[in-house]
Short mmCIF file of C-alpha atoms in Angstrom, two decimals:
data_model
loop_
_atom_site.label_atom_id
_atom_site.label_comp_id
_atom_site.label_asym_id
_atom_site.label_seq_id
_atom_site.Cartn_x
_atom_site.Cartn_y
_atom_site.Cartn_z
CA UNK R 217 76.89 145.28 131.02
CA UNK R 218 74.23 143.69 133.21
CA UNK R 219 73.09 141.54 130.24
CA UNK R 220 76.67 140.37 129.66
CA UNK R 221 77.01 139.29 133.26
CA UNK R 222 73.64 137.54 133.29
CA UNK R 223 74.21 135.79 129.96
CA UNK R 224 77.74 134.71 130.81
CA UNK R 225 78.03 130.98 130.17
CA UNK R 226 78.29 128.91 133.29
CA UNK R 227 81.55 127.06 133.80
CA UNK R 228 81.39 123.41 132.88
CA UNK R 229 81.13 120.81 135.58
CA UNK R 230 83.91 118.28 135.83
CA UNK R 231 81.65 115.67 134.27
CA UNK R 232 80.72 117.96 131.37
CA UNK R 233 84.39 118.80 130.77
CA UNK R 234 85.30 115.12 130.81
CA UNK R 235 82.55 114.39 128.25
CA UNK R 236 83.74 117.24 126.01
CA UNK R 237 87.31 115.95 126.22
CA UNK R 238 86.13 112.44 125.40
CA UNK R 239 84.26 113.61 122.31
CA UNK R 240 87.10 115.83 121.12
CA UNK R 241 89.90 113.32 121.58
CA UNK R 242 87.83 110.40 120.28
CA UNK R 243 87.21 112.39 117.09
CA UNK R 244 90.93 113.20 116.74
CA UNK R 245 91.78 109.53 117.34
CA UNK R 246 89.27 108.48 114.69
CA UNK R 247 90.76 110.89 112.16
CA UNK R 248 94.25 109.52 112.82
CA UNK R 249 93.01 105.95 112.39
CA UNK R 250 91.37 106.89 109.09
CA UNK R 251 94.54 108.57 107.83
CA UNK R 252 96.62 105.55 108.77
CA UNK R 253 94.09 103.26 107.09
CA UNK R 254 94.09 105.39 103.96
CA UNK R 255 97.90 105.22 103.78
CA UNK R 256 97.87 101.42 104.10
CA UNK R 257 95.09 101.05 101.53
CA UNK R 258 96.72 103.37 99.04
CA UNK R 259 100.00 101.46 99.25
CA UNK R 260 98.26 98.13 98.60
CA UNK R 261 95.51 99.26 96.23
CA UNK R 262 97.39 101.54 93.86
CA UNK R 263 95.06 102.87 91.21
CA UNK R 264 91.78 101.93 92.93
CA UNK R 265 89.02 104.55 93.23
CA UNK R 266 89.14 106.88 96.23
CA UNK R 267 85.59 105.86 97.22
CA UNK R 268 86.65 102.23 97.50
CA UNK R 269 89.62 103.13 99.67
CA UNK R 270 87.43 105.36 101.84
CA UNK R 271 84.92 102.53 102.33
CA UNK R 272 87.64 100.19 103.56
CA UNK R 273 89.00 102.86 105.91
CA UNK R 274 85.50 103.43 107.30
CA UNK R 275 85.00 99.69 107.89
CA UNK R 276 88.36 99.41 109.64
CA UNK R 277 87.64 102.44 111.80
CA UNK R 278 84.20 101.11 112.73
CA UNK R 279 85.76 97.78 113.68
CA UNK R 280 88.66 99.20 115.70
CA UNK R 281 87.16 102.22 117.46
CA UNK R 282 84.79 100.49 119.93
CA UNK R 283 87.52 98.17 121.22
CA UNK R 284 90.05 100.98 121.60
CA UNK R 285 87.53 103.21 123.42
CA UNK R 286 86.52 100.37 125.72
CA UNK R 287 90.13 99.49 126.46
CA UNK R 288 91.06 103.10 127.16
CA UNK R 289 88.02 103.74 129.36
CA UNK R 290 89.02 100.81 131.59
CA UNK R 291 92.35 102.53 132.30
CA UNK R 292 90.48 105.53 133.74
CA UNK R 293 93.00 107.98 132.30
CA UNK R 294 92.27 111.49 131.11
CA UNK R 295 90.84 111.55 127.60
CA UNK R 296 93.57 114.00 126.63
CA UNK R 297 95.87 110.93 126.66
CA UNK R 298 93.72 109.03 124.12
CA UNK R 299 96.16 108.94 121.23
CA UNK R 300 97.25 106.54 118.52
CA UNK R 301 100.17 104.57 119.93
CA UNK R 302 102.65 102.30 118.20
CA UNK R 303 100.64 99.24 119.26
CA UNK R 304 97.43 100.71 117.87
CA UNK R 305 99.16 101.53 114.58
CA UNK R 306 100.30 97.92 114.35
CA UNK R 307 96.77 96.60 115.04
CA UNK R 308 95.22 98.96 112.47
CA UNK R 309 97.79 98.09 109.84
CA UNK R 310 97.39 94.35 110.49
CA UNK R 311 93.59 94.51 110.39
CA UNK R 312 93.47 96.48 107.14
CA UNK R 313 96.14 94.32 105.51
CA UNK R 314 94.28 91.12 106.45
CA UNK R 315 90.98 92.61 105.27
CA UNK R 316 92.53 93.57 101.93
CA UNK R 317 94.08 90.12 101.49
CA UNK R 318 90.69 88.46 102.04
CA UNK R 319 89.06 90.92 99.67
CA UNK R 320 91.66 90.53 96.93
CA UNK R 321 91.47 86.72 97.10
CA UNK R 322 87.80 86.79 96.10
#
């Protein structure tokens, strides 16, 4: 019993909790962006290999994520509110569609 009390994890500080929330919700956001990107790619690139589609989704996510994180951080909201909104869906769809058009023109 004494060992359980002594080894009990310390509660997280507010800063640590905020960082954990940021990591968790950023990861969820990233997954949603990738799913959205995959849907857009699959609708445009019917019959293309899954690896190709995944590469495009990864490029789109890498392009979009830093700007969205930066924009959200400026608002100083709780990271639990970091979600894919209608505006973000539009930006992701537009970016991937434009990227695919440039790629398919080559």
